[in-house]
Coordinates of C-alpha atoms in Angstrom, one line a residue:
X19 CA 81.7 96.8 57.3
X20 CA 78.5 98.4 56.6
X21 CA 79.7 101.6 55.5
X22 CA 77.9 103.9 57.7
X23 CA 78.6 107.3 58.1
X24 CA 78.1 108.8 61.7
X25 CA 79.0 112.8 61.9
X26 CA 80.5 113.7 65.6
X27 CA 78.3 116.1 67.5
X28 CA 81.2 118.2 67.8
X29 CA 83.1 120.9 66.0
X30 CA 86.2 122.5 65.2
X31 CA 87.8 118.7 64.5
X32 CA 90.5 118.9 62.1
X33 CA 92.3 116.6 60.0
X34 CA 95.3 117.5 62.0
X35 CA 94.0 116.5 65.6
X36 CA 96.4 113.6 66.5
X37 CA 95.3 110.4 65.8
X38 CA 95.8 107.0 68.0
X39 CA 95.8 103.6 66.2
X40 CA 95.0 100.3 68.3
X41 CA 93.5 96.7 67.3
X42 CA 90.2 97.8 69.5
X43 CA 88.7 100.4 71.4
X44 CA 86.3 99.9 74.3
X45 CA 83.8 103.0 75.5
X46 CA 83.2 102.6 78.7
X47 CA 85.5 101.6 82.2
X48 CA 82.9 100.1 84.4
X49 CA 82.7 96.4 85.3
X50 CA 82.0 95.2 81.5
X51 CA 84.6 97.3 79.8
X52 CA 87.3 96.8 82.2
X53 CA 86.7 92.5 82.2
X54 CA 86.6 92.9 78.5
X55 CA 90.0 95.3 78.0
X56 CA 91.9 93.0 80.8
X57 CA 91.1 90.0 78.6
X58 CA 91.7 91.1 75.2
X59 CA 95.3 92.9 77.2
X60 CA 96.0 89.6 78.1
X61 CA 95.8 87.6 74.5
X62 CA 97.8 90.4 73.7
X63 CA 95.6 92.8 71.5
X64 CA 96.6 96.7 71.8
X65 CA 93.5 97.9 73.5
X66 CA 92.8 101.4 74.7
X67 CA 89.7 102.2 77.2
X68 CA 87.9 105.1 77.1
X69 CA 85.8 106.9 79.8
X70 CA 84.3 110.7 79.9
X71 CA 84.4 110.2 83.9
X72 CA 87.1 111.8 85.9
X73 CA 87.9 108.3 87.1
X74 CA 86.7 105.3 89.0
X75 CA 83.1 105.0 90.6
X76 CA 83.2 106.1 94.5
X77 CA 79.9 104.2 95.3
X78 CA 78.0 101.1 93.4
X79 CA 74.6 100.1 92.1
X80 CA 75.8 96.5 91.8
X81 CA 76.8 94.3 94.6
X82 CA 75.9 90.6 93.6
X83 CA 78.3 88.6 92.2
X84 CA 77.0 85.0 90.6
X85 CA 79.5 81.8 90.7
X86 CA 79.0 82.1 87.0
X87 CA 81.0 85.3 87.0
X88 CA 83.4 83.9 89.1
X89 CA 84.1 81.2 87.0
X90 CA 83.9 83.5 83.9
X91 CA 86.9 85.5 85.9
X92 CA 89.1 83.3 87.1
X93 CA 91.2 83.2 84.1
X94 CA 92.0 86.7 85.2
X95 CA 93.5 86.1 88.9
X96 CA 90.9 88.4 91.0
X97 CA 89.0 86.0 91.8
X98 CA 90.7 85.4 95.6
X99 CA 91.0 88.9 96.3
X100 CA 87.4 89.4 95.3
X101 CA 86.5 87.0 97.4
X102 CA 88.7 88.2 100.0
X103 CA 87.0 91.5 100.2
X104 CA 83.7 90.7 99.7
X105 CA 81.0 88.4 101.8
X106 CA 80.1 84.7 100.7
X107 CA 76.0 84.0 100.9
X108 CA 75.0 80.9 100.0
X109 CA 71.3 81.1 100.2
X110 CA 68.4 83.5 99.3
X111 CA 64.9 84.0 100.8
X112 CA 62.0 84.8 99.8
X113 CA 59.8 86.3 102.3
X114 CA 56.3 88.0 103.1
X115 CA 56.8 89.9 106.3
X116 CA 58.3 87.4 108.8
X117 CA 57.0 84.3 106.6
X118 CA 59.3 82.7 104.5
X119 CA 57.7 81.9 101.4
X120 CA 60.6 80.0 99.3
X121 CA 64.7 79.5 100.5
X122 CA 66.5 79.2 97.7
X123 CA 70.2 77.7 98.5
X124 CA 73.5 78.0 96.3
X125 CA 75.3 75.8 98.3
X126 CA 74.2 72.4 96.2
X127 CA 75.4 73.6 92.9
X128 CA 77.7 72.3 90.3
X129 CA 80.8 74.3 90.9
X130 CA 83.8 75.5 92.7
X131 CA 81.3 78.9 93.9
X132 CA 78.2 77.5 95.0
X133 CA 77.4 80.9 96.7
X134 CA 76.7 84.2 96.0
X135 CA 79.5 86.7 96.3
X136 CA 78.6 90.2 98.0
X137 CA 80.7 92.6 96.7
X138 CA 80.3 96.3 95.6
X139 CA 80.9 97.3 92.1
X140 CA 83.2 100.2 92.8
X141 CA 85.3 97.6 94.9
X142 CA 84.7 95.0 91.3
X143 CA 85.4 97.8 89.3
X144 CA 89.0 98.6 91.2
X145 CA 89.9 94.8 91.7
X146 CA 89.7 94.8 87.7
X147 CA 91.4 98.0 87.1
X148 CA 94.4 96.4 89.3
X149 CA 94.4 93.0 86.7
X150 CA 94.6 95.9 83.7
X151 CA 97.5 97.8 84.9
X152 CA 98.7 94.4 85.4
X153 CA 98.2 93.4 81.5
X154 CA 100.3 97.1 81.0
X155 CA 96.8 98.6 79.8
X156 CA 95.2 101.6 81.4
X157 CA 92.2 103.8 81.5
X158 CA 92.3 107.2 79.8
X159 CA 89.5 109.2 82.3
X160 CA 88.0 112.2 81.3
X161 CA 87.9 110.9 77.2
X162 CA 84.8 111.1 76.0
X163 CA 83.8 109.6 72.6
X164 CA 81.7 112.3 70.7
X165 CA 81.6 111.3 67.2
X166 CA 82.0 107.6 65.3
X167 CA 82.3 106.6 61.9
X168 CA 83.0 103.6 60.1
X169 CA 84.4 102.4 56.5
X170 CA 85.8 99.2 55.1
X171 CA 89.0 99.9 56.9
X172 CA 87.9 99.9 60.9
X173 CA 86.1 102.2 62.9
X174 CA 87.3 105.6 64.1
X175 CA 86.3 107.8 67.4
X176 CA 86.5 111.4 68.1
X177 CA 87.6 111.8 71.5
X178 CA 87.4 114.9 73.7
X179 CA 89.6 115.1 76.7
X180 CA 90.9 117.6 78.8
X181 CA 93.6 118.8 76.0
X182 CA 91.0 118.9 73.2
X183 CA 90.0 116.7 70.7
X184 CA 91.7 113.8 69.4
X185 CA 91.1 110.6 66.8
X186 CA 91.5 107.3 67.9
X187 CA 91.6 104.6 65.5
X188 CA 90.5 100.9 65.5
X189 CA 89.8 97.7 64.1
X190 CA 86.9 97.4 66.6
X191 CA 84.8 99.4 69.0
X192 CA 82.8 98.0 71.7
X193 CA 80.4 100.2 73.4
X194 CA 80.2 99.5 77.0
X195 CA 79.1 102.5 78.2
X196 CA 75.7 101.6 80.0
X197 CA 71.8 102.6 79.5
X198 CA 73.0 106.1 77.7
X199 CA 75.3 104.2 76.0
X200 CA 76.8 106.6 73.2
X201 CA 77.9 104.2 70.7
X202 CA 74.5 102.6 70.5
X203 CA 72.7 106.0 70.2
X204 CA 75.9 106.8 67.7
X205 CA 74.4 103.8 65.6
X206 CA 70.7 104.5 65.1
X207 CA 70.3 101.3 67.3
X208 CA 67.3 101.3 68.9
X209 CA 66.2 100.2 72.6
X210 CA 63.4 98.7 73.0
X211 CA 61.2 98.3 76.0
X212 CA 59.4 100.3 79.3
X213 CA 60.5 101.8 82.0
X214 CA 58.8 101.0 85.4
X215 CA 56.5 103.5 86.5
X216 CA 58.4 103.2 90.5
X217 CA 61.6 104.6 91.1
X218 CA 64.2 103.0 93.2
X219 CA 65.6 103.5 96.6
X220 CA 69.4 102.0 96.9
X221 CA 71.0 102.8 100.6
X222 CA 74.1 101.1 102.2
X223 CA 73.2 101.0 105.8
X224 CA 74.3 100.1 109.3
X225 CA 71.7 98.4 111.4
X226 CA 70.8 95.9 113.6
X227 CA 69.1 92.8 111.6
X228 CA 67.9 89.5 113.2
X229 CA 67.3 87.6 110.2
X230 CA 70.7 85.2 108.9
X231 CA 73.7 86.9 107.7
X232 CA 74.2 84.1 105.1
X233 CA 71.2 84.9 102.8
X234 CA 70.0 87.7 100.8
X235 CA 66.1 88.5 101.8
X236 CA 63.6 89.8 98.8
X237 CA 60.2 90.7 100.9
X238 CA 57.4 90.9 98.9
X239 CA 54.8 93.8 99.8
X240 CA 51.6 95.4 98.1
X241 CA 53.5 98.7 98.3
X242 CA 56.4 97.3 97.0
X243 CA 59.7 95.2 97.0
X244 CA 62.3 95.2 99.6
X245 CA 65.6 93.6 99.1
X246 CA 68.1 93.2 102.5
X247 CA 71.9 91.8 101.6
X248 CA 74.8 91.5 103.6
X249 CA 77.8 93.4 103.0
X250 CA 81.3 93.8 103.9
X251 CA 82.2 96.0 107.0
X252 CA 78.9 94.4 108.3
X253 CA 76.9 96.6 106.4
X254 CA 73.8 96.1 104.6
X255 CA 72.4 97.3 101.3
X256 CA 68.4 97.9 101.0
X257 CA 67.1 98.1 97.8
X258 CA 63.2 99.0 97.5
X259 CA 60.7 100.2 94.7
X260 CA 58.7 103.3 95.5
X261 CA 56.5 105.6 93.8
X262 CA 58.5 108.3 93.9
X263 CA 61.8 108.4 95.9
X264 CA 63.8 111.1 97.2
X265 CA 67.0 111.9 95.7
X266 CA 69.3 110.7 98.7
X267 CA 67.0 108.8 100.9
X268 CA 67.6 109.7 104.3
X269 CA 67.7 107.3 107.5
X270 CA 64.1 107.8 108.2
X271 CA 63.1 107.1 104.6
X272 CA 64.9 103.3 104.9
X273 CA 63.8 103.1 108.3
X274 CA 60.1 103.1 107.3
X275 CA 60.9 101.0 104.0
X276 CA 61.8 98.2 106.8
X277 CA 59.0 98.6 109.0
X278 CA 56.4 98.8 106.0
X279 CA 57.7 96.1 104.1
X280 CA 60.3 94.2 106.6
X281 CA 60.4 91.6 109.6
X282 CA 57.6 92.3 111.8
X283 CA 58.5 90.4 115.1
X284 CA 62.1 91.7 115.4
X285 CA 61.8 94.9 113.1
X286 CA 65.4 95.9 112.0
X287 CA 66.8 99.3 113.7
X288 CA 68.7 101.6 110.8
X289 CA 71.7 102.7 113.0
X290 CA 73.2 105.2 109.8
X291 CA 73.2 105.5 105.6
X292 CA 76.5 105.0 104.9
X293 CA 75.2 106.4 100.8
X294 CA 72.0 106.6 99.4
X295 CA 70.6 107.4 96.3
X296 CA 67.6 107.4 93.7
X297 CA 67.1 105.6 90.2
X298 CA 64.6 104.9 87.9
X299 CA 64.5 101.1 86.1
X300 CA 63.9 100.3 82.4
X301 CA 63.7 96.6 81.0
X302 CA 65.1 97.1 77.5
X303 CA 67.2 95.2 75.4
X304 CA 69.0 96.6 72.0
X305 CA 67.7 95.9 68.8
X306 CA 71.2 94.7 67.9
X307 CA 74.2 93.7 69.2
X308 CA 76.5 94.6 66.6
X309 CA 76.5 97.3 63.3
X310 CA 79.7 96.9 61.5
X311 CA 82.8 96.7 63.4
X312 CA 81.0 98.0 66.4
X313 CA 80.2 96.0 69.4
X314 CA 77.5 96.3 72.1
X315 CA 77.8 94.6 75.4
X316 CA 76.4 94.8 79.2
X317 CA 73.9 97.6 79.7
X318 CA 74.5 99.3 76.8
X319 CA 72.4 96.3 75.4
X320 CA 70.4 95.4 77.8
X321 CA 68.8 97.0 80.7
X322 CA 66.6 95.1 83.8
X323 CA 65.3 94.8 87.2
X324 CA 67.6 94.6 90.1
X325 CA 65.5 91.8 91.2
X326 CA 68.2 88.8 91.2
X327 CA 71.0 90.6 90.9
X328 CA 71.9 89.7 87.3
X329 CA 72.8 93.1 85.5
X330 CA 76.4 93.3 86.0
X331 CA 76.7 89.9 85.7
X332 CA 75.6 89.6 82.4
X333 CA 77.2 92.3 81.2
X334 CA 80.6 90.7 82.2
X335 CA 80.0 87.6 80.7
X336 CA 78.9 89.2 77.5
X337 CA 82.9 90.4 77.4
X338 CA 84.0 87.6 78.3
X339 CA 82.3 85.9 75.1
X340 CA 83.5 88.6 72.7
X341 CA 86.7 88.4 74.2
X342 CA 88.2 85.8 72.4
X343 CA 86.4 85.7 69.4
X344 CA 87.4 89.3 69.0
X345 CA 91.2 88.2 69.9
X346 CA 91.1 85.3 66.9
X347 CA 89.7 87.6 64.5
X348 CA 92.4 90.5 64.7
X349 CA 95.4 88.1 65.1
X350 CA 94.3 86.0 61.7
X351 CA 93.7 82.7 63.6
X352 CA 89.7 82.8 63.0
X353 CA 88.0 84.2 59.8
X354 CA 85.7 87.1 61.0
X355 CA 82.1 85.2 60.7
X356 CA 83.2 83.7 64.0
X357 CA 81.8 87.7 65.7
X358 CA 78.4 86.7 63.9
X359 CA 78.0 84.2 67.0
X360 CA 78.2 87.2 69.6
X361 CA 75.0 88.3 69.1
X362 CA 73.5 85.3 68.4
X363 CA 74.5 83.7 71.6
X364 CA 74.2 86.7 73.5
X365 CA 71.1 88.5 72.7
X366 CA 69.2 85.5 73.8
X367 CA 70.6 85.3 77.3
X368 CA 69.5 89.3 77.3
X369 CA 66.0 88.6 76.4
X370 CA 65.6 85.7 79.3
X371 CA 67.2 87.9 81.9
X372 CA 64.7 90.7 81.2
X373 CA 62.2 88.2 81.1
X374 CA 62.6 86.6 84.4
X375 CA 63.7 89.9 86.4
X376 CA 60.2 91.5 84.9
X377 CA 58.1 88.8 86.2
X378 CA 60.1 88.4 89.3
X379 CA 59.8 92.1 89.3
X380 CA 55.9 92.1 88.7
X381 CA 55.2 89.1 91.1
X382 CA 56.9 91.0 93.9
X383 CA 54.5 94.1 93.8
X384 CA 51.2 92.3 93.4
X385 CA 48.6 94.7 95.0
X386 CA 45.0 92.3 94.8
X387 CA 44.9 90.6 98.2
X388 CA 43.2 87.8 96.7
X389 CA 46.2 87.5 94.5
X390 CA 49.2 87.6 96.9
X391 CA 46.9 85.2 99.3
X392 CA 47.1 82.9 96.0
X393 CA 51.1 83.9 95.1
X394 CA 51.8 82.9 99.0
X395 CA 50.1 80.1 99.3
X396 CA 51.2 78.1 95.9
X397 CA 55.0 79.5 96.2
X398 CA 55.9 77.3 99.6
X399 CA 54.1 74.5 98.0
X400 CA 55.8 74.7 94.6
X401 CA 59.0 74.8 97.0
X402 CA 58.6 72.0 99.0
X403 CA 58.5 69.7 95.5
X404 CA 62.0 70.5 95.3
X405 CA 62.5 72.1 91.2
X406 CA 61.5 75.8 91.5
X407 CA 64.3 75.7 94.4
X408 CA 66.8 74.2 92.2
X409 CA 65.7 75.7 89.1
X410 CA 66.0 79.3 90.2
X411 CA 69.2 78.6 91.8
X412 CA 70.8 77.5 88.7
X413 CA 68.6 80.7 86.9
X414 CA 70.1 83.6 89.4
X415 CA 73.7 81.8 89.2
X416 CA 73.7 82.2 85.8
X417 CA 75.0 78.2 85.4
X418 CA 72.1 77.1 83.0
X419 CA 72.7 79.7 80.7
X420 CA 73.4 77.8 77.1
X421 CA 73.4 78.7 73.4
X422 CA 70.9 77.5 71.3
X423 CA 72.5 77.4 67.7
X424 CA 75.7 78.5 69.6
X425 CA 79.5 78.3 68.0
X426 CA 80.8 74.6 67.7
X427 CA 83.1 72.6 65.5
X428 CA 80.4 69.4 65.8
X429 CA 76.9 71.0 65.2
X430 CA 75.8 70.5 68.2
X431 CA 71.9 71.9 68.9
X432 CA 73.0 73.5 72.0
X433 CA 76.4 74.8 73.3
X434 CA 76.9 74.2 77.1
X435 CA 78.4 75.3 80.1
X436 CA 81.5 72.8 80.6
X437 CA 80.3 71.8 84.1
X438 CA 82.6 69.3 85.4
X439 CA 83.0 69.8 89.5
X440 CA 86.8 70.0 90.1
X441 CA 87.5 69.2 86.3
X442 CA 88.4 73.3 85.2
X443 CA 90.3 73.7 82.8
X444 CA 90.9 77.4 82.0
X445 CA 94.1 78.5 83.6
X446 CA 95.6 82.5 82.3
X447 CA 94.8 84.4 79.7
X448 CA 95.2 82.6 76.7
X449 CA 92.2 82.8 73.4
X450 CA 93.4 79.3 72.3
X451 CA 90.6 76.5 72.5
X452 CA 91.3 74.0 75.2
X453 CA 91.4 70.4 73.9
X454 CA 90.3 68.3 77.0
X455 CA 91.5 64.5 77.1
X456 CA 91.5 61.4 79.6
X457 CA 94.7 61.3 81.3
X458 CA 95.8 58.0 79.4
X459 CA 95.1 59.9 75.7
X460 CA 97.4 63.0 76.7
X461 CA 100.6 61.6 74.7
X462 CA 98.5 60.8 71.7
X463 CA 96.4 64.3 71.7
X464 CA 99.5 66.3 72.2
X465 CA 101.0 64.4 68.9
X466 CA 97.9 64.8 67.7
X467 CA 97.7 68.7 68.0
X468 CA 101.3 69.8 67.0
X469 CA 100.4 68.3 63.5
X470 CA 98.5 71.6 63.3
X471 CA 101.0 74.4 63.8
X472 CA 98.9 77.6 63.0
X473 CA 96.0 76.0 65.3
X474 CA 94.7 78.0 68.5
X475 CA 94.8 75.1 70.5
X476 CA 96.6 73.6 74.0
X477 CA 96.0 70.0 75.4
X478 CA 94.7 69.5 78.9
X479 CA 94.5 65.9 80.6
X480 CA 92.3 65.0 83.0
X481 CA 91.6 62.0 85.5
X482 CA 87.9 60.0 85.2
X483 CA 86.9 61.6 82.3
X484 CA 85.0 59.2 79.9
X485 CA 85.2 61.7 76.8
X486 CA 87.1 64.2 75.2
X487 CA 85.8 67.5 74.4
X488 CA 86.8 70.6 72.7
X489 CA 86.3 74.2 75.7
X490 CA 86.1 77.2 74.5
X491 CA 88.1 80.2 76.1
X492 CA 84.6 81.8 77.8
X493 CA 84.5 77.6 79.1
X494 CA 82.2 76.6 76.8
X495 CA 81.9 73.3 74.8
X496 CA 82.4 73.2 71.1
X497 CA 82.4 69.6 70.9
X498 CA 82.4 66.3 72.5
X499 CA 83.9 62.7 71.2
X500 CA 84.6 59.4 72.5
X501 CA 88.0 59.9 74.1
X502 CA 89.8 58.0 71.1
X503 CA 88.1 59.8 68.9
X504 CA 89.5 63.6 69.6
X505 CA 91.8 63.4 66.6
X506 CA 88.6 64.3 64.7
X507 CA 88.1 67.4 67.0
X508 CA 91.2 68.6 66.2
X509 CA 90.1 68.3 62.2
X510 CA 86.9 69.7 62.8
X511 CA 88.6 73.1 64.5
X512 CA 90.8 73.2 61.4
X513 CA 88.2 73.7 59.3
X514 CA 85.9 75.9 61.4
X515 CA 89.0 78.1 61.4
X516 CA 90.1 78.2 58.0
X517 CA 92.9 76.9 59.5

């Protein structure tokens, strides 16, 4: 611990307000705090979740759900009702009026969701709160963190809630309470970046729409970016940059978005806004990740475009990285350098997502004709090669994301994605390491691994697999060996463990 003091912005606290005790604390009950506390719930850490709102969202920003998420979530068991409830898109376009400029399809990648999943966040959000009720953990709505402090000993929150003002005590805080995020501010942390000068439209529609139901449409415009998605309910959500918006964007507004920006040969008919609403964007990303024993993840670490769909996304899959590293730590099964590798994995993958929505962002709004004659013209031919197809595919999906200097037992330069097709291996909740064999080695690895008693490790077999290799919990690899050979990653866990 670092030792910082942080005073609460309240008063009238005494040393007699009732204090809670729990292994970690998250701020924050939206889509990253609620993946995180069903998670750490699950490895069995005491876990409370704390949230100043009077309870779950009623409408959503976020709709767009990457087959990286969905991998990231399947140890959790939503995943079929998510996709149950929500619309399966394989392909995106890119579009300039009624010229398509670049289709980008899901449907070739390498894994069990090669697709994007519509969904909307407050549907996520209540999906998720239904797998933590599940885990016997809950949301305490209407508790707002005011004050934080930390010493030597853990980190402790002043709360304020509808009965007054109470302590609650943890090992570990994680702030994931979005762009305002209180325990960042709490920390001196700062965020670093712009906002755009255009606010944003965001409007759940019904209307009648030509174009495929199978493919989100970005249309690029000199005024402006337009964004067209399917939704449930066959609804639609329109997402559009504008100078200055009004603050519930009325049918009118959206209808001359569409006609402005939109198809031109069979122009879209808004039949009624289901919800609408205004917000401004910022691309920002925290200076750190972590002070202490206190944790930043999702947007209260970064902040981006909504071009491509990734915020949410990466948000959840920061929990699900600090997940189980947090779970090792506070059980005694990993020494407490293995947190160092949150941020240093994560705040990477942060920086790139800003990146690439920003220039996406950018590209979109070009106003110089002789530049969007130039950005239309070389996009369909950069296309037809074949890479910037597949490339941003893989980019959007979130499946190339990797770890440069990431956790590992073997040193490896770079910790991937474990990417077999078919060949999963995470299965539950459970923060042990996943020691991955050919199906003849299985009698031998399983020996092999009781000989460590205190080691967080389980033994999967698997058919036509020509190595062995050591999967993290968030289905990463730390290691890879010639199948024979896995007795050595098995040592080399040991002693990345302490164990």
């Amino acid at each position: 611990m670092n030792g910082n003091e942080h005073a609460p912005r309240t008063s009238g606290i005494t040393d007699r307000a009732p204090t809670e005790e729990v292994e970690v604390a998250v701020v924050g009950a939206g889509p990253t705090g609620l993946t995180l506390a069903v998670m750490l719930s699950g490895y069995g850490i005491r876990t409370a979740v704390l949230d100043g709102a009077a309870g779950p969202a009623r409408h959503s920003r976020a709709a767009v759900v990457h087959a990286r998420t969905l991998e990231t979530l399947e140890p959790l068991g939503v995943v079929g009702e998510m996709l149950g409830g929500g619309v399966v898109v394989p392909h995106f376009g890119v579009r300039d009026r009624d010229r398509l400029l670049l289709g980008v399809d899901f449907d070739g990648l390498p894994t069990t969701h090669p697709y994007t999943l519509m969904l909307p966040q407050d549907r996520t959000e209540r999906i998720l709160l239904g797998a933590l009720h599940e885990q016997g953990g809950r949301v305490l709505w209407e508790h707002e963190a005011v004050g934080l402090s930390q010493d030597e000993g853990g980190v402790e929150l002043v709360v304020r809630g509808a009965r007054g003002e109470r302590r609650v005590r943890a090992r570990y805080v994680v702030g994931c309470d979005g762009g305002h995020s209180f325990a960042r501010r709490a920390l001196g942390i700062p965020f670093r970046g712009e906002t755009y000068p255009q606010s944003f439209v965001l409007a759940d529609v019904r209307m009648s729409w030509a174009l495929p139901e199978d493919e989100v449409q970005l249309f690029f415009s000199p005024e402006g970016l337009v964004v067209v998605a399917p939704l449930p309910q066959r609804h639609h959500r329109v997402v559009a940059t504008v100078d200055e918006a009004p603050a519930e964007p009325s049918l009118s507004d959206v209808q001359k978005l569409l006609d402005a920006r939109g198809p031109r040969a069979r122009r879209p008919r808004v039949e009624e806004v289901v919800w609408s609403s205004r917000f401004r964007v910022q691309h920002r990303i925290a200076a750190r990740f972590r002070e202490g024993g206190v944790f930043l993840c999702g947007d209260a670490a970064h902040v981006h475009s909504p071009a491509g769909g990734q915020g949410m996304n990466t948000g959840i899959q920061d929990a699900a990285n600090l997940a189980w590293k947090l779970a090792l730590v506070v059980r005694g099964r990993a020494p407490g350098s293995l947190l160092d590798s949150y941020e240093r994995e994560r705040r990477p993958v942060a920086r790139g997502v800003v990146s690439t929505t920003d220039r996406l962002t950018r590209l979109a709004t070009v106003r110089s004709p002789l530049l969007r004659r130039l950005r239309n013209a070389l996009i369909p031919i950069a296309g037809r090669a074949g890479r910037l197809p597949r490339r941003l595919a893989r980019n959007l999906s979130e499946l190339d994301v990797a770890y440069r200097a990431g956790w590992s037992v073997d040193g490896s330069k770079t910790v991937e994605r474990w990417a077999p097709k078919g060949q999963g291996v995470l299965s539950g909740l459970d923060p042990a390491l996943t020691l991955v064999v050919p199906e003849h080695q299985g009698t031998r690895a399983a020996e092999e691994a009781a000989r460590f008693r205190t080691l967080p490790v389980r033994v999967v077999q698997r058919t036509r697999l020509g190595h062995a290799a050591l999967v993290r919990p968030d289905g990463y690899v730390a290691g890879r060996v010639a199948p024979e050979q896995h007795p050595r990653l098995l040592e080399l866990l040991a002693r990345a463990l302490g164990a």
